[in-house]
PDB file of C-alpha atoms in Angstrom:
ATOM      1  CA  UNK A 206     -90.344 -57.368 -18.251  1.00 60.00           C
ATOM      2  CA  UNK A 207     -88.658 -58.783 -21.361  1.00 64.00           C
ATOM      3  CA  UNK A 208     -85.820 -56.288 -20.975  1.00 73.00           C
ATOM      4  CA  UNK A 209     -85.357 -57.405 -17.378  1.00 69.00           C
ATOM      5  CA  UNK A 210     -84.951 -61.047 -18.399  1.00 76.00           C
ATOM      6  CA  UNK A 211     -82.540 -60.052 -21.162  1.00 76.00           C
ATOM      7  CA  UNK A 212     -80.366 -58.309 -18.569  1.00 75.00           C
ATOM      8  CA  UNK A 213     -80.505 -61.339 -16.264  1.00 77.00           C
ATOM      9  CA  UNK A 214     -79.562 -63.687 -19.108  1.00 79.00           C
ATOM     10  CA  UNK A 215     -76.712 -61.381 -20.110  1.00 81.00           C
ATOM     11  CA  UNK A 216     -75.408 -61.230 -16.547  1.00 80.00           C
ATOM     12  CA  UNK A 217     -75.596 -65.036 -16.256  1.00 81.00           C
ATOM     13  CA  UNK A 218     -73.723 -65.480 -19.545  1.00 86.00           C
ATOM     14  CA  UNK A 219     -71.025 -63.027 -18.441  1.00 85.00           C
ATOM     15  CA  UNK A 220     -70.659 -64.820 -15.098  1.00 84.00           C
ATOM     16  CA  UNK A 221     -70.289 -68.145 -16.910  1.00 88.00           C
ATOM     17  CA  UNK A 222     -67.563 -66.732 -19.180  1.00 89.00           C
ATOM     18  CA  UNK A 223     -65.697 -65.274 -16.191  1.00 89.00           C
ATOM     19  CA  UNK A 224     -65.971 -68.603 -14.342  1.00 87.00           C
ATOM     20  CA  UNK A 225     -64.604 -70.466 -17.366  1.00 90.00           C
ATOM     21  CA  UNK A 226     -61.653 -68.074 -17.603  1.00 92.00           C
ATOM     22  CA  UNK A 227     -60.916 -68.509 -13.890  1.00 91.00           C
ATOM     23  CA  UNK A 228     -60.868 -72.303 -14.301  1.00 91.00           C
ATOM     24  CA  UNK A 229     -58.559 -72.140 -17.335  1.00 93.00           C
ATOM     25  CA  UNK A 230     -56.145 -69.742 -15.612  1.00 92.00           C
ATOM     26  CA  UNK A 231     -56.081 -71.903 -12.474  1.00 92.00           C
ATOM     27  CA  UNK A 232     -55.339 -75.039 -14.499  1.00 93.00           C
ATOM     28  CA  UNK A 233     -52.520 -73.204 -16.307  1.00 94.00           C
ATOM     29  CA  UNK A 234     -51.090 -72.009 -12.988  1.00 93.00           C
ATOM     30  CA  UNK A 235     -51.039 -75.530 -11.569  1.00 92.00           C
ATOM     31  CA  UNK A 236     -48.694 -76.561 -14.387  1.00 90.00           C
ATOM     32  CA  UNK A 237     -46.063 -73.977 -13.410  1.00 92.00           C
ATOM     33  CA  UNK A 238     -43.123 -75.391 -11.403  1.00 94.00           C
ATOM     34  CA  UNK A 239     -43.150 -72.444  -8.981  1.00 94.00           C
ATOM     35  CA  UNK A 240     -46.859 -72.940  -8.213  1.00 94.00           C
ATOM     36  CA  UNK A 241     -46.383 -76.691  -7.815  1.00 94.00           C
ATOM     37  CA  UNK A 242     -43.582 -76.059  -5.321  1.00 95.00           C
ATOM     38  CA  UNK A 243     -45.724 -73.513  -3.463  1.00 95.00           C
ATOM     39  CA  UNK A 244     -48.638 -75.945  -3.217  1.00 94.00           C
ATOM     40  CA  UNK A 245     -46.318 -78.702  -1.996  1.00 93.00           C
ATOM     41  CA  UNK A 246     -45.171 -76.406   0.827  1.00 94.00           C
ATOM     42  CA  UNK A 247     -48.718 -75.221   1.561  1.00 95.00           C
ATOM     43  CA  UNK A 248     -51.174 -78.040   0.734  1.00 93.00           C
ATOM     44  CA  UNK A 249     -54.182 -76.140   2.072  1.00 91.00           C
ATOM     45  CA  UNK A 250     -54.466 -76.867   5.801  1.00 91.00           C
ATOM     46  CA  UNK A 251     -53.048 -74.974   8.744  1.00 91.00           C
ATOM     47  CA  UNK A 252     -52.533 -77.130  11.861  1.00 92.00           C
ATOM     48  CA  UNK A 253     -54.948 -76.578  14.733  1.00 92.00           C
ATOM     49  CA  UNK A 254     -53.876 -76.005  18.341  1.00 91.00           C
ATOM     50  CA  UNK A 255     -53.618 -79.262  20.345  1.00 90.00           C
ATOM     51  CA  UNK A 256     -56.622 -78.295  22.483  1.00 92.00           C
ATOM     52  CA  UNK A 257     -58.934 -77.850  19.471  1.00 91.00           C
ATOM     53  CA  UNK A 258     -61.925 -80.238  19.577  1.00 92.00           C
ATOM     54  CA  UNK A 259     -62.361 -83.002  17.014  1.00 90.00           C
ATOM     55  CA  UNK A 260     -65.734 -83.511  15.383  1.00 89.00           C
ATOM     56  CA  UNK A 261     -68.894 -81.447  15.053  1.00 91.00           C
ATOM     57  CA  UNK A 262     -71.408 -81.607  17.934  1.00 93.00           C
ATOM     58  CA  UNK A 263     -75.142 -82.031  17.346  1.00 92.00           C
ATOM     59  CA  UNK A 264     -75.977 -78.558  18.692  1.00 94.00           C
ATOM     60  CA  UNK A 265     -73.935 -77.059  15.864  1.00 93.00           C
ATOM     61  CA  UNK A 266     -76.280 -78.746  13.397  1.00 91.00           C
ATOM     62  CA  UNK A 267     -79.261 -77.002  14.995  1.00 93.00           C
ATOM     63  CA  UNK A 268     -77.393 -73.729  14.983  1.00 93.00           C
ATOM     64  CA  UNK A 269     -76.548 -74.207  11.317  1.00 92.00           C
ATOM     65  CA  UNK A 270     -80.219 -74.764  10.460  1.00 94.00           C
ATOM     66  CA  UNK A 271     -81.460 -71.792  12.492  1.00 95.00           C
ATOM     67  CA  UNK A 272     -78.852 -69.478  11.005  1.00 94.00           C
ATOM     68  CA  UNK A 273     -79.805 -70.617   7.494  1.00 94.00           C
ATOM     69  CA  UNK A 274     -83.522 -70.211   8.271  1.00 96.00           C
ATOM     70  CA  UNK A 275     -83.209 -66.687   9.635  1.00 96.00           C
ATOM     71  CA  UNK A 276     -80.623 -65.502   7.094  1.00 95.00           C
ATOM     72  CA  UNK A 277     -82.670 -66.568   4.068  1.00 95.00           C
ATOM     73  CA  UNK A 278     -85.763 -64.773   5.357  1.00 95.00           C
ATOM     74  CA  UNK A 279     -83.745 -61.739   6.461  1.00 95.00           C
ATOM     75  CA  UNK A 280     -82.252 -61.407   2.977  1.00 94.00           C
ATOM     76  CA  UNK A 281     -85.694 -61.796   1.388  1.00 93.00           C
ATOM     77  CA  UNK A 282     -87.377 -59.249   3.650  1.00 92.00           C
ATOM     78  CA  UNK A 283     -84.423 -56.853   3.372  1.00 91.00           C
ATOM     79  CA  UNK A 284     -84.604 -56.945  -0.401  1.00 91.00           C
ATOM     80  CA  UNK A 285     -88.352 -56.227  -0.251  1.00 90.00           C
ATOM     81  CA  UNK A 286     -87.689 -53.254   2.025  1.00 88.00           C
ATOM     82  CA  UNK A 287     -85.151 -51.926  -0.460  1.00 86.00           C
ATOM     83  CA  UNK A 288     -87.122 -52.596  -3.655  1.00 86.00           C
ATOM     84  CA  UNK A 289     -90.792 -52.061  -2.735  1.00 82.00           C
ATOM     85  CA  UNK A 290     -91.918 -48.527  -3.540  1.00 79.00           C
ATOM     86  CA  UNK A 291     -95.482 -48.837  -2.207  1.00 84.00           C
ATOM     87  CA  UNK A 292     -95.801 -51.299   0.710  1.00 84.00           C
ATOM     88  CA  UNK A 293     -99.126 -53.087   1.049  1.00 83.00           C
ATOM     89  CA  UNK A 294     -99.299 -52.437   4.804  1.00 85.00           C
ATOM     90  CA  UNK A 295     -97.614 -50.469   7.583  1.00 85.00           C
ATOM     91  CA  UNK A 296     -96.970 -51.148  11.240  1.00 88.00           C
ATOM     92  CA  UNK A 297     -96.712 -48.822  14.251  1.00 87.00           C
ATOM     93  CA  UNK A 298     -95.441 -50.131  17.563  1.00 80.00           C
ATOM     94  CA  UNK A 299     -97.427 -49.875  20.787  1.00 77.00           C
ATOM     95  CA  UNK A 300     -95.454 -48.011  23.465  1.00 64.00           C
ATOM     96  CA  UNK A 301     -95.916 -46.942  27.020  1.00 49.00           C
ATOM     97  CA  UNK A 302     -96.360 -43.213  27.533  1.00 48.00           C
ATOM     98  CA  UNK A 303     -92.821 -42.813  28.899  1.00 47.00           C
ATOM     99  CA  UNK A 304     -91.191 -44.551  25.951  1.00 48.00           C
ATOM    100  CA  UNK A 305     -93.442 -42.763  23.502  1.00 48.00           C
ATOM    101  CA  UNK A 306     -92.286 -39.390  24.833  1.00 46.00           C
ATOM    102  CA  UNK A 307     -88.581 -40.166  24.480  1.00 55.00           C
ATOM    103  CA  UNK A 308     -88.776 -42.111  21.220  1.00 60.00           C
ATOM    104  CA  UNK A 309     -92.113 -41.549  19.452  1.00 65.00           C
ATOM    105  CA  UNK A 310     -93.519 -44.490  17.459  1.00 70.00           C
ATOM    106  CA  UNK A 311     -92.731 -44.371  13.759  1.00 77.00           C
ATOM    107  CA  UNK A 312     -94.852 -45.974  11.069  1.00 83.00           C
ATOM    108  CA  UNK A 313     -92.817 -48.497   9.098  1.00 85.00           C
ATOM    109  CA  UNK A 314     -93.666 -50.930   6.316  1.00 88.00           C
ATOM    110  CA  UNK A 315     -94.806 -54.422   7.211  1.00 90.00           C
ATOM    111  CA  UNK A 316     -91.763 -55.752   5.340  1.00 90.00           C
ATOM    112  CA  UNK A 317     -89.455 -53.704   7.570  1.00 90.00           C
ATOM    113  CA  UNK A 318     -91.286 -54.936  10.684  1.00 91.00           C
ATOM    114  CA  UNK A 319     -90.755 -58.526   9.513  1.00 93.00           C
ATOM    115  CA  UNK A 320     -87.103 -57.786   8.732  1.00 93.00           C
ATOM    116  CA  UNK A 321     -86.464 -56.295  12.184  1.00 91.00           C
ATOM    117  CA  UNK A 322     -88.336 -59.108  13.950  1.00 93.00           C
ATOM    118  CA  UNK A 323     -86.237 -61.710  12.146  1.00 94.00           C
ATOM    119  CA  UNK A 324     -83.118 -59.728  13.059  1.00 93.00           C
ATOM    120  CA  UNK A 325     -84.048 -59.950  16.750  1.00 93.00           C
ATOM    121  CA  UNK A 326     -84.440 -63.745  16.586  1.00 95.00           C
ATOM    122  CA  UNK A 327     -81.223 -64.079  14.569  1.00 95.00           C
ATOM    123  CA  UNK A 328     -79.292 -62.019  17.134  1.00 94.00           C
ATOM    124  CA  UNK A 329     -80.704 -64.087  20.010  1.00 95.00           C
ATOM    125  CA  UNK A 330     -79.641 -67.258  18.221  1.00 94.00           C
ATOM    126  CA  UNK A 331     -76.248 -65.656  17.585  1.00 94.00           C
ATOM    127  CA  UNK A 332     -75.737 -65.036  21.302  1.00 95.00           C
ATOM    128  CA  UNK A 333     -76.389 -68.727  21.975  1.00 95.00           C
ATOM    129  CA  UNK A 334     -74.005 -69.649  19.169  1.00 95.00           C
ATOM    130  CA  UNK A 335     -71.183 -67.457  20.505  1.00 95.00           C
ATOM    131  CA  UNK A 336     -71.593 -68.799  24.036  1.00 96.00           C
ATOM    132  CA  UNK A 337     -71.479 -72.407  22.841  1.00 95.00           C
ATOM    133  CA  UNK A 338     -68.498 -72.092  20.485  1.00 95.00           C
ATOM    134  CA  UNK A 339     -66.393 -70.379  23.159  1.00 95.00           C
ATOM    135  CA  UNK A 340     -67.560 -72.755  25.908  1.00 95.00           C
ATOM    136  CA  UNK A 341     -66.736 -75.860  23.854  1.00 94.00           C
ATOM    137  CA  UNK A 342     -63.602 -74.619  22.058  1.00 93.00           C
ATOM    138  CA  UNK A 343     -65.225 -74.809  18.625  1.00 94.00           C
ATOM    139  CA  UNK A 344     -64.055 -71.240  17.989  1.00 94.00           C
ATOM    140  CA  UNK A 345     -60.527 -72.643  17.499  1.00 94.00           C
ATOM    141  CA  UNK A 346     -61.774 -74.249  14.270  1.00 93.00           C
ATOM    142  CA  UNK A 347     -63.104 -70.908  12.961  1.00 93.00           C
ATOM    143  CA  UNK A 348     -60.368 -68.430  13.871  1.00 92.00           C
ATOM    144  CA  UNK A 349     -56.889 -68.465  12.263  1.00 91.00           C
ATOM    145  CA  UNK A 350     -54.256 -69.173  14.916  1.00 90.00           C
ATOM    146  CA  UNK A 351     -51.208 -69.357  12.579  1.00 92.00           C
ATOM    147  CA  UNK A 352     -49.930 -67.087   9.824  1.00 94.00           C
ATOM    148  CA  UNK A 353     -49.551 -69.966   7.381  1.00 94.00           C
ATOM    149  CA  UNK A 354     -53.351 -70.019   7.078  1.00 95.00           C
ATOM    150  CA  UNK A 355     -53.041 -67.324   4.393  1.00 96.00           C
ATOM    151  CA  UNK A 356     -50.698 -69.101   1.924  1.00 96.00           C
ATOM    152  CA  UNK A 357     -52.638 -72.303   2.590  1.00 95.00           C
ATOM    153  CA  UNK A 358     -55.853 -70.453   1.722  1.00 95.00           C
ATOM    154  CA  UNK A 359     -54.306 -69.299  -1.572  1.00 95.00           C
ATOM    155  CA  UNK A 360     -53.323 -72.877  -2.314  1.00 95.00           C
ATOM    156  CA  UNK A 361     -56.839 -74.075  -1.545  1.00 94.00           C
ATOM    157  CA  UNK A 362     -58.299 -71.367  -3.768  1.00 94.00           C
ATOM    158  CA  UNK A 363     -56.170 -72.512  -6.706  1.00 94.00           C
ATOM    159  CA  UNK A 364     -57.273 -76.098  -6.113  1.00 93.00           C
ATOM    160  CA  UNK A 365     -60.946 -75.139  -6.038  1.00 93.00           C
ATOM    161  CA  UNK A 366     -60.628 -72.872  -9.093  1.00 92.00           C
ATOM    162  CA  UNK A 367     -58.920 -75.609 -11.124  1.00 92.00           C
ATOM    163  CA  UNK A 368     -61.785 -78.000 -10.233  1.00 88.00           C
ATOM    164  CA  UNK A 369     -59.270 -80.335  -8.611  1.00 86.00           C
ATOM    165  CA  UNK A 370     -60.852 -80.349  -5.173  1.00 83.00           C
ATOM    166  CA  UNK A 371     -58.524 -80.260  -2.152  1.00 81.00           C
ATOM    167  CA  UNK A 372     -58.404 -83.307   0.107  1.00 76.00           C
ATOM    168  CA  UNK A 373     -60.563 -82.244   3.042  1.00 77.00           C
ATOM    169  CA  UNK A 374     -61.489 -83.708   6.394  1.00 82.00           C
ATOM    170  CA  UNK A 375     -63.862 -81.123   7.810  1.00 86.00           C
ATOM    171  CA  UNK A 376     -64.642 -83.408  10.729  1.00 91.00           C
ATOM    172  CA  UNK A 377     -61.121 -82.803  12.054  1.00 90.00           C
ATOM    173  CA  UNK A 378     -59.955 -79.536  10.462  1.00 91.00           C
ATOM    174  CA  UNK A 379     -61.421 -77.190   7.859  1.00 94.00           C
ATOM    175  CA  UNK A 380     -59.151 -76.180   5.018  1.00 93.00           C
ATOM    176  CA  UNK A 381     -57.607 -72.721   5.353  1.00 94.00           C
ATOM    177  CA  UNK A 382     -59.961 -71.053   2.871  1.00 94.00           C
ATOM    178  CA  UNK A 383     -62.920 -72.386   4.848  1.00 94.00           C
ATOM    179  CA  UNK A 384     -61.399 -71.111   8.096  1.00 95.00           C
ATOM    180  CA  UNK A 385     -61.033 -67.602   6.671  1.00 96.00           C
ATOM    181  CA  UNK A 386     -64.508 -67.634   5.093  1.00 95.00           C
ATOM    182  CA  UNK A 387     -66.237 -68.956   8.217  1.00 95.00           C
ATOM    183  CA  UNK A 388     -64.261 -66.648  10.482  1.00 95.00           C
ATOM    184  CA  UNK A 389     -65.134 -63.565   8.415  1.00 96.00           C
ATOM    185  CA  UNK A 390     -68.791 -64.598   8.271  1.00 96.00           C
ATOM    186  CA  UNK A 391     -69.140 -65.263  12.002  1.00 95.00           C
ATOM    187  CA  UNK A 392     -66.908 -62.568  13.490  1.00 96.00           C
ATOM    188  CA  UNK A 393     -66.961 -59.767  10.890  1.00 96.00           C
ATOM    189  CA  UNK A 394     -69.964 -59.907   8.544  1.00 96.00           C
ATOM    190  CA  UNK A 395     -72.550 -60.855  11.172  1.00 95.00           C
ATOM    191  CA  UNK A 396     -71.543 -58.096  13.665  1.00 95.00           C
ATOM    192  CA  UNK A 397     -71.397 -55.560  10.795  1.00 95.00           C
ATOM    193  CA  UNK A 398     -74.919 -56.524   9.727  1.00 95.00           C
ATOM    194  CA  UNK A 399     -76.134 -56.040  13.296  1.00 93.00           C
ATOM    195  CA  UNK A 400     -74.476 -52.706  14.098  1.00 92.00           C
ATOM    196  CA  UNK A 401     -75.409 -51.161  10.744  1.00 93.00           C
ATOM    197  CA  UNK A 402     -78.966 -52.499  10.894  1.00 90.00           C
ATOM    198  CA  UNK A 403     -79.355 -51.193  14.441  1.00 88.00           C
ATOM    199  CA  UNK A 404     -78.167 -47.753  13.342  1.00 87.00           C
ATOM    200  CA  UNK A 405     -80.817 -47.690  10.616  1.00 86.00           C
ATOM    201  CA  UNK A 406     -83.643 -48.948  12.837  1.00 80.00           C
ATOM    202  CA  UNK A 407     -86.110 -46.946  14.905  1.00 74.00           C
ATOM    203  CA  UNK A 408     -84.556 -48.353  18.091  1.00 73.00           C
ATOM    204  CA  UNK A 409     -81.459 -46.183  17.611  1.00 80.00           C
ATOM    205  CA  UNK A 410     -81.474 -43.199  20.030  1.00 78.00           C
ATOM    206  CA  UNK A 411     -82.075 -40.012  18.044  1.00 78.00           C
ATOM    207  CA  UNK A 412     -81.231 -37.549  20.832  1.00 79.00           C
ATOM    208  CA  UNK A 413     -77.531 -38.495  21.132  1.00 79.00           C
ATOM    209  CA  UNK A 414     -76.163 -35.896  18.747  1.00 81.00           C
ATOM    210  CA  UNK A 415     -72.481 -36.629  19.355  1.00 85.00           C
ATOM    211  CA  UNK A 416     -72.898 -40.363  18.770  1.00 83.00           C
ATOM    212  CA  UNK A 417     -75.010 -39.802  15.658  1.00 84.00           C
ATOM    213  CA  UNK A 418     -72.399 -37.430  14.269  1.00 87.00           C
ATOM    214  CA  UNK A 419     -69.608 -39.943  14.891  1.00 87.00           C
ATOM    215  CA  UNK A 420     -71.650 -42.750  13.345  1.00 89.00           C
ATOM    216  CA  UNK A 421     -73.935 -41.190  10.697  1.00 90.00           C
ATOM    217  CA  UNK A 422     -76.743 -43.213   9.222  1.00 89.00           C
ATOM    218  CA  UNK A 423     -75.279 -42.759   5.732  1.00 92.00           C
ATOM    219  CA  UNK A 424     -72.262 -44.849   6.755  1.00 93.00           C
ATOM    220  CA  UNK A 425     -74.530 -47.621   8.040  1.00 92.00           C
ATOM    221  CA  UNK A 426     -76.499 -47.638   4.785  1.00 92.00           C
ATOM    222  CA  UNK A 427     -73.304 -47.749   2.712  1.00 93.00           C
ATOM    223  CA  UNK A 428     -72.140 -50.855   4.631  1.00 94.00           C
ATOM    224  CA  UNK A 429     -75.389 -52.723   5.264  1.00 93.00           C
ATOM    225  CA  UNK A 430     -76.315 -53.553   1.655  1.00 93.00           C
ATOM    226  CA  UNK A 431     -72.829 -54.827   0.630  1.00 94.00           C
ATOM    227  CA  UNK A 432     -72.867 -57.031   3.747  1.00 95.00           C
ATOM    228  CA  UNK A 433     -76.172 -58.505   2.550  1.00 94.00           C
ATOM    229  CA  UNK A 434     -74.604 -59.180  -0.853  1.00 94.00           C
ATOM    230  CA  UNK A 435     -71.691 -60.890   0.921  1.00 95.00           C
ATOM    231  CA  UNK A 436     -74.107 -63.234   2.697  1.00 96.00           C
ATOM    232  CA  UNK A 437     -75.850 -64.039  -0.607  1.00 94.00           C
ATOM    233  CA  UNK A 438     -72.500 -64.848  -2.252  1.00 94.00           C
ATOM    234  CA  UNK A 439     -71.368 -66.875   0.761  1.00 95.00           C
ATOM    235  CA  UNK A 440     -74.555 -68.971   0.731  1.00 94.00           C
ATOM    236  CA  UNK A 441     -74.284 -69.666  -3.011  1.00 92.00           C
ATOM    237  CA  UNK A 442     -70.611 -70.678  -2.869  1.00 92.00           C
ATOM    238  CA  UNK A 443     -71.015 -72.595   0.387  1.00 93.00           C
ATOM    239  CA  UNK A 444     -73.970 -74.687  -0.816  1.00 92.00           C
ATOM    240  CA  UNK A 445     -72.308 -75.325  -4.200  1.00 91.00           C
ATOM    241  CA  UNK A 446     -69.081 -76.613  -2.646  1.00 91.00           C
ATOM    242  CA  UNK A 447     -70.902 -78.676  -0.007  1.00 91.00           C
ATOM    243  CA  UNK A 448     -72.789 -80.517  -2.739  1.00 91.00           C
ATOM    244  CA  UNK A 449     -69.840 -80.764  -5.146  1.00 89.00           C
ATOM    245  CA  UNK A 450     -67.144 -81.990  -2.739  1.00 88.00           C
ATOM    246  CA  UNK A 451     -68.792 -85.028  -1.144  1.00 88.00           C
ATOM    247  CA  UNK A 452     -72.408 -84.128  -0.485  1.00 92.00           C
ATOM    248  CA  UNK A 453     -73.407 -87.011   1.791  1.00 94.00           C
ATOM    249  CA  UNK A 454     -70.355 -86.763   4.043  1.00 93.00           C
ATOM    250  CA  UNK A 455     -70.576 -82.960   4.252  1.00 93.00           C
ATOM    251  CA  UNK A 456     -74.302 -83.016   5.026  1.00 94.00           C
ATOM    252  CA  UNK A 457     -73.727 -85.623   7.726  1.00 94.00           C
ATOM    253  CA  UNK A 458     -71.143 -83.339   9.308  1.00 93.00           C
ATOM    254  CA  UNK A 459     -73.454 -80.342   9.177  1.00 92.00           C
ATOM    255  CA  UNK A 460     -76.804 -81.883  10.089  1.00 93.00           C
ATOM    256  CA  UNK A 461     -76.317 -85.310  11.670  1.00 92.00           C
ATOM    257  CA  UNK A 462     -73.073 -84.907  13.686  1.00 92.00           C
ATOM    258  CA  UNK A 463     -71.703 -88.021  11.955  1.00 92.00           C
ATOM    259  CA  UNK A 464     -68.519 -88.696  10.003  1.00 92.00           C
ATOM    260  CA  UNK A 465     -69.715 -91.163   7.376  1.00 91.00           C
ATOM    261  CA  UNK A 466     -71.360 -91.366   3.957  1.00 91.00           C
ATOM    262  CA  UNK A 467     -74.826 -92.356   5.140  1.00 93.00           C
ATOM    263  CA  UNK A 468     -78.067 -90.639   4.167  1.00 95.00           C
ATOM    264  CA  UNK A 469     -79.140 -89.246   7.549  1.00 94.00           C
ATOM    265  CA  UNK A 470     -77.667 -85.788   6.948  1.00 93.00           C
ATOM    266  CA  UNK A 471     -79.257 -85.593   3.510  1.00 95.00           C
ATOM    267  CA  UNK A 472     -82.743 -86.221   4.891  1.00 96.00           C
ATOM    268  CA  UNK A 473     -82.243 -83.681   7.674  1.00 95.00           C
ATOM    269  CA  UNK A 474     -81.078 -81.212   5.043  1.00 95.00           C
ATOM    270  CA  UNK A 475     -84.089 -81.995   2.833  1.00 95.00           C
ATOM    271  CA  UNK A 476     -86.445 -81.456   5.775  1.00 96.00           C
ATOM    272  CA  UNK A 477     -84.751 -78.142   6.594  1.00 95.00           C
ATOM    273  CA  UNK A 478     -85.231 -77.011   2.984  1.00 95.00           C
ATOM    274  CA  UNK A 479     -88.942 -77.828   3.215  1.00 96.00           C
ATOM    275  CA  UNK A 480     -89.201 -75.677   6.355  1.00 96.00           C
ATOM    276  CA  UNK A 481     -87.307 -72.763   4.773  1.00 95.00           C
ATOM    277  CA  UNK A 482     -89.301 -72.892   1.528  1.00 95.00           C
ATOM    278  CA  UNK A 483     -92.539 -73.147   3.502  1.00 95.00           C
ATOM    279  CA  UNK A 484     -91.596 -70.081   5.557  1.00 95.00           C
ATOM    280  CA  UNK A 485     -90.614 -68.208   2.367  1.00 94.00           C
ATOM    281  CA  UNK A 486     -94.028 -68.939   0.814  1.00 93.00           C
ATOM    282  CA  UNK A 487     -95.921 -68.184   4.032  1.00 91.00           C
ATOM    283  CA  UNK A 488     -94.217 -64.817   4.559  1.00 90.00           C
ATOM    284  CA  UNK A 489     -97.045 -62.911   2.864  1.00 90.00           C
ATOM    285  CA  UNK A 490     -98.875 -59.831   4.148  1.00 87.00           C
ATOM    286  CA  UNK A 491    -102.089 -61.800   4.650  1.00 88.00           C
ATOM    287  CA  UNK A 492    -100.323 -64.017   7.208  1.00 88.00           C
ATOM    288  CA  UNK A 493     -97.947 -61.415   8.617  1.00 89.00           C
ATOM    289  CA  UNK A 494    -100.648 -58.862   9.473  1.00 89.00           C
ATOM    290  CA  UNK A 495    -102.298 -60.878  12.306  1.00 89.00           C
ATOM    291  CA  UNK A 496     -98.916 -61.583  13.891  1.00 89.00           C
ATOM    292  CA  UNK A 497     -97.720 -57.985  13.573  1.00 88.00           C
ATOM    293  CA  UNK A 498    -100.985 -56.708  15.074  1.00 88.00           C
ATOM    294  CA  UNK A 499    -100.136 -58.496  18.326  1.00 86.00           C
ATOM    295  CA  UNK A 500     -97.194 -56.108  18.803  1.00 84.00           C
ATOM    296  CA  UNK A 501     -98.594 -52.899  17.337  1.00 85.00           C
ATOM    297  CA  UNK A 502    -101.085 -51.377  14.967  1.00 87.00           C
ATOM    298  CA  UNK A 503    -101.257 -52.539  11.352  1.00 83.00           C
ATOM    299  CA  UNK A 504    -102.687 -50.192   8.744  1.00 83.00           C
ATOM    300  CA  UNK A 505    -103.073 -50.448   4.995  1.00 77.00           C
TER     301      UNK A 505
END
């Protein structure tokens, strides 16, 4: 145990040194005439199409909370699936005779059952999210529509790294680095997590030899874990920047659908944290077993 904490402390110290070097290099770069000229040409924002909506609707706040809720628990349960050598309980689904013949039930750990159940709710919420962003035009705020988004994103990255925060107005237009990060998260990372997780699950058809050869399970496993690490990194960076670059205004955007510096968004955020932490604590085998037994057989 002591050796484990030594490794964690060493990794934290190394990360701090790397972060310090990044800040120093970024500050040095900002003093170069060429970089100053580049940042004057590309201040960090790419113009939106004229039809792009202004503001953040209230339903997006609920979607933000639900995505956070499911993602945190999915990451937790996924890590338990990966790291637990001897699960405390197993679950076997209850099937009709026809389904059982084609795809026999497989005993899985209770952690994996919880992980897959959360995945199903997260995907259902994702369908609602996709429908709403395309129906309301909010997708225009998440998808790059101009090539200058890339140099603007570099400019924004230098500003963040030098600790001289860019001037943002997320109510009207995200900065270019946010656009790329949100777009990758919504339209690349999330679908990758789903298609690789589905390939690894018991719901994947085992009798389609040609499909399984074209998409082997080893490929899904090689992609799924790095995608989880991406989500962990995204959450850490996202939360840090939200709190460091105008916490009250950012939280009002995200949770209260308001563009001001009031405290409403903060209290909604605090309440959402209580719910997430409560779910994290409650997600124990003693509470999961009765729920899982409603959908199958639970065995120790």
